[in-house]
Amino acid sequence: MSSMESLAQLEVLCEKLYNSRDSAERAHAESTLKCFSENSEYISQCQYILDNASTPYALMLASSSLLKQVSDRSLSLQLRLDIRSYVINYLAGRGPNLQNFVIVSLIQLVCRITKFGWFDDDRFRETVKEATDFLGLASQDHYFIGLKILNNLVTEMNQPNPAMPMTLHRKIASSFKDQFLLQIFQISLTSLNQLKSEAPDDFGYIPLDLALKCLSFDFVGSPVDESSEEFGTVQLPASWRPLLQDPSTVQIFFDYYKVNDTRVSKEALECLVRLASVRRSIFVEDPARSQFLSHLMAGTKEILQTGQGLADHDNYHEFCRLLGRFKVNYQLAELLSVEFYGEWIGLVAEFTTRSLLSWQWASNSVYYLLSLWSRLVTSVPYLKGETPSLLDETVPKITEGFITSRINSVQAILADNSLENPLDSVEVLQDQLEFLPYLCRFQYQNSSLYIINIMEPLLQAYTERSRLPAPGDADELSVIEGQIAWMVHIIAAILKIKQTVGVSQESQELIDAELSARVLKLISMTDTGAHAQRYRELSKQRLDRAILIFVQNFRRSYVGDQAMHSSKLYTRLSELLGLNDHLVLLNVIIGKIATNLKCYAECEDVIDQTLSLFLELASGYMTGKLLLKLESVKFFIASHSQENFPFLAEYKCSRSRTTFYYILGSLVFMEDSPVKFRTFMEPLQQVAFNLEATPDAAFWNDVAKRAFIGWMRDLRGIAMATNSRKTYGLLFDWLYPSRMPLLLRAITLWADEPEVTTPLLKFMCEFVLNKAQRLTFDSASPNGILLFREVSKIIVAYGSQILLLPNGTDIYGSKYKGIWISLTVLSRALCGNYVNFGVFELYGDRALADALDISLKMTLSVPLSDILAFRKLSKAYFGYMEVLFNNHIKFVLNLDTNTFVHIVSSLESGLKGLDTGISTQCASAIDSLAAFYFNNITAGDAPPSSAALNLARLIGEFPNLFPQILRTLFEIILFEDAGNQWSLSRPILSLIMTSEQVLLFF
């Protein structure tokens, strides 16, 4: 910048920096001007620019540069005080003439300095008073600058900053809240009252935004999820009580809601939502709480009567949220005590019904209305007194309105392709149906009759279509299937919830049976006649997905380990359909599962959902035993070929094969029969024979490749199902030694094909995992050693080739994924406690040494920045390092100096990460290293080993290694809110004990 001859040249550069469309020109300007934000010597020049520059872009450069310098927290106290005072005076003198973006940047600078210096000097806290002084100046521009300073200050105090430890942030936020937040909120209310008669449309949003920021402050130090619209109770301090008890506080926001500007009205509603969420205990006496509630209800009643502002979607949505908060924070008895409750609840019911019918426009907002009604009806059994709740009259209309609107939506969506179909989204369906069961069960008899009266004609029409040789009008059939799908989803949602208070359990079960019978009857109907050929149709897939959800919910309530054998439901189902017990019903369910797996080969989501249901059934002890009695399940176990289940041949469904064989494996192992296991494995054995007989030239083609990938996924599923020593032994004996050469051949030939190596390595990852102590061999058995030798061969064969491959565009998919899985395989094998690793060195076997060498080369081939960037790679790397330092530390200590220092430095980087699992692993590894040093060098009596001598030499060359790690640990424990402080504190003692000199580093 010294070569620049004038301020005008700088202004030209700033213009290019912020306005140029040429990226090269912008980059040049940024490179030239970055010295202002990186070097504190340029702070005086930033002040010169603010005093003399004529363009807003130069002013913006100076302001943003100062902000970056302040954020680095390296400036002296006096310099920060001088900058704060200068900017405040600058805003007072020139603020009204500046561009808005420059004002915002300067205000942000003041607020950042204020927060970062809050505990350094009391003069930083004068910002609130100085902002208030702006409000007293004659100029309206100064008035709004003052409000903006307060607004930004509240935001800055409430928002964590990466440059500040979380503990310090919370202390500052708490101090600011106790001293100034109530005063600032009062200022916002005063400003709202002043502007109400002057210019509410033009400037009302500024004090409203300030009020909203105050009410949204993190009062208890536990911020809500920013991605969620929901929040808990607003924990206002007791000092705010007089303001809340003043009726004008609530009224001012209702008054501003009536303003024509939608930005103003929306923010007014957001403030009211938070006021409605204020903790109940802030009102010491019930009359004060009732008065506050009455005022809120009166304001919402007026909006419901006039409908003012509700044509705007944002207002509509916030108003629904406001209504939804009434039952979250207040009891039904308190609502009933309000004088005009009857009129209010009637208006809310009408509003809800209209909203349901306007499903295209208000689909997201209805969630809050239904949550209100569900909470109201669940409170009725606990209601005391004679005052009628009027819910008996209103709730059935809402229930019917919801069902009717969903049925009508099918035709509308078919006619308009631009509309999204809720039946295609599990999340949307879950939101829409979450609260409906409570409304239906409130008056279950009437609701069930309404559902049945809609369902019966639809089933009749569907039955008639199934008898036809051809489906007929496709659109008409799609509408019928869509409407039935909605009804099935509704019934499934009802079965998911059981009402236990204030109702007869038997009567509930009888009605459940009536509704369930319609869907169970539908199951056979969907797979017969003309419907049997329509598996590619979206409407048919939607219907079958709905049926699967129904079956899942029905099973959880009435089938299996937790179900009641004496349920009245089976008595009624026996009368209606002849389904008199669990076994008969399970046969119907398994029949549907088999049909889906046979027919939906090209529909991955239906296959996954079907297998999820099958897995639930097989995982239960009782249902698993019952399944083995069914002929259909015996068919699964005996005939699990691609001919019977075509989805196994679909490459896009290959991931589902693992789940499928996990289920079948679990069922086979329940019988505890080696003969049945060998019979079950015959199809997989035949695949292995075919692959082994394939010459190398033909091994490269897609047929062999896909066969091998499928075989690996199948074996991984079976390996996952082995949960005992005996079942694991069956699989091990089947695989070793005859099948292992095939795995080694495949990884050697296809090392550069991730679609092959990933399933193979993931199988090995599962196969070497000693879960439930399943890898426990006899004392005379060499199987543990033999297994590790095979693991070593595979890892060495893969690693030696993957290191030679060039880095492609997708480096994670082509290299890093295979590396992290390989590291996981080795970690599990090394800490599985089924191999005596001393045997390898004793007998000169290179299996362990080769595996450790190649794994180290693979880790060193990945830059540390990439290790930290990819989560799965990071977890595998640090997990492997923990195993090495805990169990094979001599290998680490015999490494060359640069490699050792690199590894230990990477452990320090892992400590600083946000993942507590990784930082715990790093702490454990460091603890093992420091403990080894203490035991063998500091306190060692015997002559030191070669590993100990190497460590002493390394620490001698890098004396700051241990102290630096100790400093990092202290900083994390003292200044950060780590969830694993106990784990992080463990290596501290070991590090201190290594040498008294360590503490001198501090």
mmCIF file of N, CA and C in Angstrom, residues 417-497:
data_model
loop_
_atom_site.group_PDB
_atom_site.id
_atom_site.type_symbol
_atom_site.label_atom_id
_atom_site.label_comp_id
_atom_site.label_asym_id
_atom_site.label_seq_id
_atom_site.Cartn_x
_atom_site.Cartn_y
_atom_site.Cartn_z
ATOM 1 N N ASN A 417 -49.884 -31.174 -11.415
ATOM 2 C CA ASN A 417 -48.604 -31.844 -11.189
ATOM 3 C C ASN A 417 -47.611 -31.011 -10.385
ATOM 4 N N SER A 418 -47.869 -29.707 -10.255
ATOM 5 C CA SER A 418 -46.931 -28.857 -9.532
ATOM 6 C C SER A 418 -47.035 -29.035 -8.017
ATOM 7 N N LEU A 419 -48.130 -29.623 -7.564
ATOM 8 C CA LEU A 419 -48.328 -29.804 -6.126
ATOM 9 C C LEU A 419 -47.543 -31.013 -5.626
ATOM 10 N N GLU A 420 -46.932 -30.876 -4.459
ATOM 11 C CA GLU A 420 -46.215 -31.997 -3.854
ATOM 12 C C GLU A 420 -47.209 -32.932 -3.172
ATOM 13 N N ASN A 421 -46.949 -34.223 -3.320
ATOM 14 C CA ASN A 421 -47.841 -35.212 -2.720
ATOM 15 C C ASN A 421 -47.313 -35.603 -1.347
ATOM 16 N N PRO A 422 -48.058 -35.312 -0.268
ATOM 17 C CA PRO A 422 -47.585 -35.659 1.084
ATOM 18 C C PRO A 422 -47.335 -37.154 1.252
ATOM 19 N N LEU A 423 -48.013 -37.983 0.449
ATOM 20 C CA LEU A 423 -47.839 -39.423 0.570
ATOM 21 C C LEU A 423 -46.436 -39.874 0.160
ATOM 22 N N ASP A 424 -45.697 -38.995 -0.507
ATOM 23 C CA ASP A 424 -44.346 -39.354 -0.952
ATOM 24 C C ASP A 424 -43.276 -38.987 0.071
ATOM 25 N N SER A 425 -43.665 -38.340 1.167
ATOM 26 C CA SER A 425 -42.685 -37.883 2.152
ATOM 27 C C SER A 425 -43.045 -38.410 3.543
ATOM 28 N N VAL A 426 -42.170 -39.212 4.096
ATOM 29 C CA VAL A 426 -42.409 -39.769 5.435
ATOM 30 C C VAL A 426 -42.457 -38.654 6.477
ATOM 31 N N GLU A 427 -41.575 -37.650 6.338
ATOM 32 C CA GLU A 427 -41.507 -36.564 7.318
ATOM 33 C C GLU A 427 -42.791 -35.741 7.316
ATOM 34 N N VAL A 428 -43.294 -35.420 6.105
ATOM 35 C CA VAL A 428 -44.525 -34.626 6.005
ATOM 36 C C VAL A 428 -45.702 -35.409 6.587
ATOM 37 N N LEU A 429 -45.788 -36.682 6.264
ATOM 38 C CA LEU A 429 -46.866 -37.517 6.805
ATOM 39 C C LEU A 429 -46.805 -37.568 8.327
ATOM 40 N N GLN A 430 -45.616 -37.714 8.842
ATOM 41 C CA GLN A 430 -45.462 -37.796 10.290
ATOM 42 C C GLN A 430 -45.930 -36.514 10.961
ATOM 43 N N ASP A 431 -45.572 -35.364 10.368
ATOM 44 C CA ASP A 431 -46.020 -34.080 10.925
ATOM 45 C C ASP A 431 -47.536 -33.952 10.879
ATOM 46 N N GLN A 432 -48.132 -34.343 9.751
ATOM 47 C CA GLN A 432 -49.571 -34.154 9.579
ATOM 48 C C GLN A 432 -50.386 -35.109 10.448
ATOM 49 N N LEU A 433 -49.831 -36.285 10.738
ATOM 50 C CA LEU A 433 -50.610 -37.306 11.461
ATOM 51 C C LEU A 433 -50.202 -37.448 12.923
ATOM 52 N N GLU A 434 -49.272 -36.620 13.370
ATOM 53 C CA GLU A 434 -48.751 -36.786 14.729
ATOM 54 C C GLU A 434 -49.826 -36.614 15.795
ATOM 55 N N PHE A 435 -50.738 -35.653 15.602
ATOM 56 C CA PHE A 435 -51.712 -35.330 16.641
ATOM 57 C C PHE A 435 -53.117 -35.871 16.354
ATOM 58 N N LEU A 436 -53.350 -36.310 15.122
ATOM 59 C CA LEU A 436 -54.698 -36.782 14.765
ATOM 60 C C LEU A 436 -55.190 -37.933 15.649
ATOM 61 N N PRO A 437 -54.364 -38.927 16.022
ATOM 62 C CA PRO A 437 -54.873 -40.041 16.834
ATOM 63 C C PRO A 437 -55.550 -39.597 18.131
ATOM 64 N N TYR A 438 -55.019 -38.550 18.765
ATOM 65 C CA TYR A 438 -55.619 -38.079 20.014
ATOM 66 C C TYR A 438 -57.023 -37.527 19.772
ATOM 67 N N LEU A 439 -57.194 -36.843 18.635
ATOM 68 C CA LEU A 439 -58.518 -36.306 18.309
ATOM 69 C C LEU A 439 -59.484 -37.438 17.994
ATOM 70 N N CYS A 440 -59.002 -38.446 17.238
ATOM 71 C CA CYS A 440 -59.878 -39.560 16.874
ATOM 72 C C CYS A 440 -60.304 -40.355 18.103
ATOM 73 N N ARG A 441 -59.381 -40.603 19.004
ATOM 74 C CA ARG A 441 -59.698 -41.407 20.185
ATOM 75 C C ARG A 441 -60.493 -40.635 21.230
ATOM 76 N N PHE A 442 -60.616 -39.321 21.067
ATOM 77 C CA PHE A 442 -61.404 -38.534 22.014
ATOM 78 C C PHE A 442 -62.859 -38.978 21.982
ATOM 79 N N GLN A 443 -63.393 -39.140 20.784
ATOM 80 C CA GLN A 443 -64.724 -39.742 20.612
ATOM 81 C C GLN A 443 -64.567 -40.850 19.574
ATOM 82 N N TYR A 444 -63.964 -41.937 20.044
ATOM 83 C CA TYR A 444 -63.474 -42.969 19.131
ATOM 84 C C TYR A 444 -64.600 -43.652 18.362
ATOM 85 N N GLN A 445 -65.709 -43.862 19.024
ATOM 86 C CA GLN A 445 -66.820 -44.556 18.358
ATOM 87 C C GLN A 445 -67.293 -43.760 17.138
ATOM 88 N N ASN A 446 -67.522 -42.478 17.338
ATOM 89 C CA ASN A 446 -68.001 -41.644 16.229
ATOM 90 C C ASN A 446 -66.939 -41.497 15.137
ATOM 91 N N SER A 447 -65.698 -41.301 15.551
ATOM 92 C CA SER A 447 -64.622 -41.145 14.569
ATOM 93 C C SER A 447 -64.441 -42.412 13.744
ATOM 94 N N SER A 448 -64.497 -43.576 14.414
ATOM 95 C CA SER A 448 -64.304 -44.838 13.687
ATOM 96 C C SER A 448 -65.430 -45.078 12.685
ATOM 97 N N LEU A 449 -66.645 -44.717 13.060
ATOM 98 C CA LEU A 449 -67.769 -44.876 12.121
ATOM 99 C C LEU A 449 -67.580 -43.990 10.903
ATOM 100 N N TYR A 450 -67.086 -42.778 11.140
ATOM 101 C CA TYR A 450 -66.840 -41.863 10.024
ATOM 102 C C TYR A 450 -65.765 -42.433 9.090
ATOM 103 N N ILE A 451 -64.695 -42.978 9.694
ATOM 104 C CA ILE A 451 -63.610 -43.573 8.896
ATOM 105 C C ILE A 451 -64.116 -44.773 8.110
ATOM 106 N N ILE A 452 -64.895 -45.631 8.766
ATOM 107 C CA ILE A 452 -65.409 -46.839 8.099
ATOM 108 C C ILE A 452 -66.356 -46.472 6.967
ATOM 109 N N ASN A 453 -67.175 -45.444 7.192
ATOM 110 C CA ASN A 453 -68.127 -45.028 6.152
ATOM 111 C C ASN A 453 -67.412 -44.480 4.911
ATOM 112 N N ILE A 454 -66.221 -43.945 5.089
ATOM 113 C CA ILE A 454 -65.426 -43.501 3.934
ATOM 114 C C ILE A 454 -64.679 -44.684 3.329
ATOM 115 N N MET A 455 -64.181 -45.549 4.192
ATOM 116 C CA MET A 455 -63.326 -46.656 3.754
ATOM 117 C C MET A 455 -64.102 -47.708 2.965
ATOM 118 N N GLU A 456 -65.300 -48.050 3.394
ATOM 119 C CA GLU A 456 -66.055 -49.153 2.779
ATOM 120 C C GLU A 456 -66.332 -48.936 1.291
ATOM 121 N N PRO A 457 -66.845 -47.768 0.886
ATOM 122 C CA PRO A 457 -67.077 -47.567 -0.563
ATOM 123 C C PRO A 457 -65.780 -47.629 -1.375
ATOM 124 N N LEU A 458 -64.686 -47.108 -0.784
ATOM 125 C CA LEU A 458 -63.398 -47.161 -1.488
ATOM 126 C C LEU A 458 -62.932 -48.607 -1.666
ATOM 127 N N LEU A 459 -63.073 -49.426 -0.614
ATOM 128 C CA LEU A 459 -62.682 -50.836 -0.707
ATOM 129 C C LEU A 459 -63.558 -51.589 -1.695
ATOM 130 N N GLN A 460 -64.852 -51.220 -1.707
ATOM 131 C CA GLN A 460 -65.763 -51.878 -2.643
ATOM 132 C C GLN A 460 -65.353 -51.576 -4.085
ATOM 133 N N ALA A 461 -65.051 -50.318 -4.356
ATOM 134 C CA ALA A 461 -64.623 -49.942 -5.712
ATOM 135 C C ALA A 461 -63.308 -50.625 -6.071
ATOM 136 N N TYR A 462 -62.415 -50.731 -5.109
ATOM 137 C CA TYR A 462 -61.121 -51.369 -5.359
ATOM 138 C C TYR A 462 -61.292 -52.867 -5.608
ATOM 139 N N THR A 463 -62.227 -53.481 -4.874
ATOM 140 C CA THR A 463 -62.506 -54.903 -5.065
ATOM 141 C C THR A 463 -63.040 -55.172 -6.462
ATOM 142 N N GLU A 464 -63.944 -54.316 -6.891
ATOM 143 C CA GLU A 464 -64.521 -54.485 -8.231
ATOM 144 C C GLU A 464 -63.443 -54.364 -9.297
ATOM 145 N N ARG A 465 -62.506 -53.449 -9.091
ATOM 146 C CA ARG A 465 -61.415 -53.315 -10.057
ATOM 147 C C ARG A 465 -60.525 -54.558 -10.085
ATOM 148 N N SER A 466 -60.332 -55.184 -8.919
ATOM 149 C CA SER A 466 -59.456 -56.355 -8.866
ATOM 150 C C SER A 466 -60.033 -57.542 -9.630
ATOM 151 N N ARG A 467 -61.345 -57.543 -9.822
ATOM 152 C CA ARG A 467 -61.991 -58.655 -10.529
ATOM 153 C C ARG A 467 -61.957 -58.480 -12.041
ATOM 154 N N LEU A 468 -61.574 -57.298 -12.463
ATOM 155 C CA LEU A 468 -61.526 -57.052 -13.904
ATOM 156 C C LEU A 468 -60.237 -57.608 -14.490
ATOM 157 N N PRO A 469 -60.270 -58.048 -15.751
ATOM 158 C CA PRO A 469 -59.049 -58.576 -16.380
ATOM 159 C C PRO A 469 -57.999 -57.485 -16.608
ATOM 160 N N ALA A 470 -58.439 -56.217 -16.742
ATOM 161 C CA ALA A 470 -57.523 -55.089 -16.939
ATOM 162 C C ALA A 470 -57.895 -53.993 -15.947
ATOM 163 N N PRO A 471 -56.948 -53.144 -15.556
ATOM 164 C CA PRO A 471 -57.225 -52.147 -14.522
ATOM 165 C C PRO A 471 -58.264 -51.095 -14.892
ATOM 166 N N GLY A 472 -58.441 -50.796 -16.172
ATOM 167 C CA GLY A 472 -59.401 -49.760 -16.571
ATOM 168 C C GLY A 472 -58.769 -48.387 -16.528
ATOM 169 N N ASP A 473 -59.587 -47.364 -16.236
ATOM 170 C CA ASP A 473 -59.122 -45.970 -16.209
ATOM 171 C C ASP A 473 -58.011 -45.806 -15.161
ATOM 172 N N ALA A 474 -56.792 -45.519 -15.613
ATOM 173 C CA ALA A 474 -55.636 -45.466 -14.710
ATOM 174 C C ALA A 474 -55.754 -44.310 -13.727
ATOM 175 N N ASP A 475 -56.226 -43.134 -14.185
ATOM 176 C CA ASP A 475 -56.329 -41.973 -13.296
ATOM 177 C C ASP A 475 -57.349 -42.229 -12.189
ATOM 178 N N GLU A 476 -58.469 -42.802 -12.565
ATOM 179 C CA GLU A 476 -59.509 -43.085 -11.563
ATOM 180 C C GLU A 476 -58.991 -44.075 -10.524
ATOM 181 N N LEU A 477 -58.268 -45.082 -10.988
ATOM 182 C CA LEU A 477 -57.712 -46.080 -10.072
ATOM 183 C C LEU A 477 -56.636 -45.454 -9.182
ATOM 184 N N SER A 478 -55.853 -44.535 -9.744
ATOM 185 C CA SER A 478 -54.834 -43.849 -8.943
ATOM 186 C C SER A 478 -55.467 -43.029 -7.826
ATOM 187 N N VAL A 479 -56.607 -42.400 -8.130
ATOM 188 C CA VAL A 479 -57.318 -41.622 -7.112
ATOM 189 C C VAL A 479 -57.814 -42.545 -6.001
ATOM 190 N N ILE A 480 -58.388 -43.682 -6.392
ATOM 191 C CA ILE A 480 -58.898 -44.629 -5.386
ATOM 192 C C ILE A 480 -57.756 -45.124 -4.501
ATOM 193 N N GLU A 481 -56.638 -45.481 -5.128
ATOM 194 C CA GLU A 481 -55.504 -45.979 -4.345
ATOM 195 C C GLU A 481 -54.929 -44.891 -3.444
ATOM 196 N N GLY A 482 -54.878 -43.653 -3.936
ATOM 197 C CA GLY A 482 -54.391 -42.549 -3.113
ATOM 198 C C GLY A 482 -55.292 -42.294 -1.920
ATOM 199 N N GLN A 483 -56.604 -42.343 -2.135
ATOM 200 C CA GLN A 483 -57.546 -42.117 -1.033
ATOM 201 C C GLN A 483 -57.486 -43.247 -0.011
ATOM 202 N N ILE A 484 -57.373 -44.478 -0.500
ATOM 203 C CA ILE A 484 -57.237 -45.607 0.432
ATOM 204 C C ILE A 484 -55.919 -45.489 1.203
ATOM 205 N N ALA A 485 -54.852 -45.051 0.514
ATOM 206 C CA ALA A 485 -53.557 -44.893 1.185
ATOM 207 C C ALA A 485 -53.666 -43.907 2.348
ATOM 208 N N TRP A 486 -54.392 -42.807 2.131
ATOM 209 C CA TRP A 486 -54.582 -41.840 3.214
ATOM 210 C C TRP A 486 -55.336 -42.484 4.382
ATOM 211 N N MET A 487 -56.376 -43.236 4.083
ATOM 212 C CA MET A 487 -57.158 -43.869 5.144
ATOM 213 C C MET A 487 -56.311 -44.891 5.908
ATOM 214 N N VAL A 488 -55.468 -45.612 5.183
ATOM 215 C CA VAL A 488 -54.595 -46.591 5.853
ATOM 216 C C VAL A 488 -53.590 -45.872 6.750
ATOM 217 N N HIS A 489 -53.027 -44.765 6.256
ATOM 218 C CA HIS A 489 -52.095 -43.988 7.088
ATOM 219 C C HIS A 489 -52.792 -43.475 8.349
ATOM 220 N N ILE A 490 -54.022 -43.026 8.207
ATOM 221 C CA ILE A 490 -54.773 -42.516 9.359
ATOM 222 C C ILE A 490 -55.023 -43.630 10.371
ATOM 223 N N ILE A 491 -55.443 -44.799 9.898
ATOM 224 C CA ILE A 491 -55.675 -45.930 10.805
ATOM 225 C C ILE A 491 -54.368 -46.359 11.467
ATOM 226 N N ALA A 492 -53.290 -46.376 10.692
ATOM 227 C CA ALA A 492 -51.984 -46.739 11.251
ATOM 228 C C ALA A 492 -51.574 -45.769 12.350
ATOM 229 N N ALA A 493 -51.814 -44.483 12.132
ATOM 230 C CA ALA A 493 -51.466 -43.476 13.134
ATOM 231 C C ALA A 493 -52.297 -43.670 14.403
ATOM 232 N N ILE A 494 -53.583 -44.016 14.241
ATOM 233 C CA ILE A 494 -54.454 -44.242 15.405
ATOM 234 C C ILE A 494 -53.944 -45.432 16.217
ATOM 235 N N LEU A 495 -53.544 -46.505 15.542
ATOM 236 C CA LEU A 495 -53.067 -47.699 16.250
ATOM 237 C C LEU A 495 -51.753 -47.453 16.987
ATOM 238 N N LYS A 496 -51.014 -46.470 16.523
ATOM 239 C CA LYS A 496 -49.720 -46.178 17.142
ATOM 240 C C LYS A 496 -49.887 -45.627 18.549
ATOM 241 N N ILE A 497 -51.032 -44.958 18.804
ATOM 242 C CA ILE A 497 -51.287 -44.319 20.096
ATOM 243 C C ILE A 497 -52.402 -45.063 20.812
#
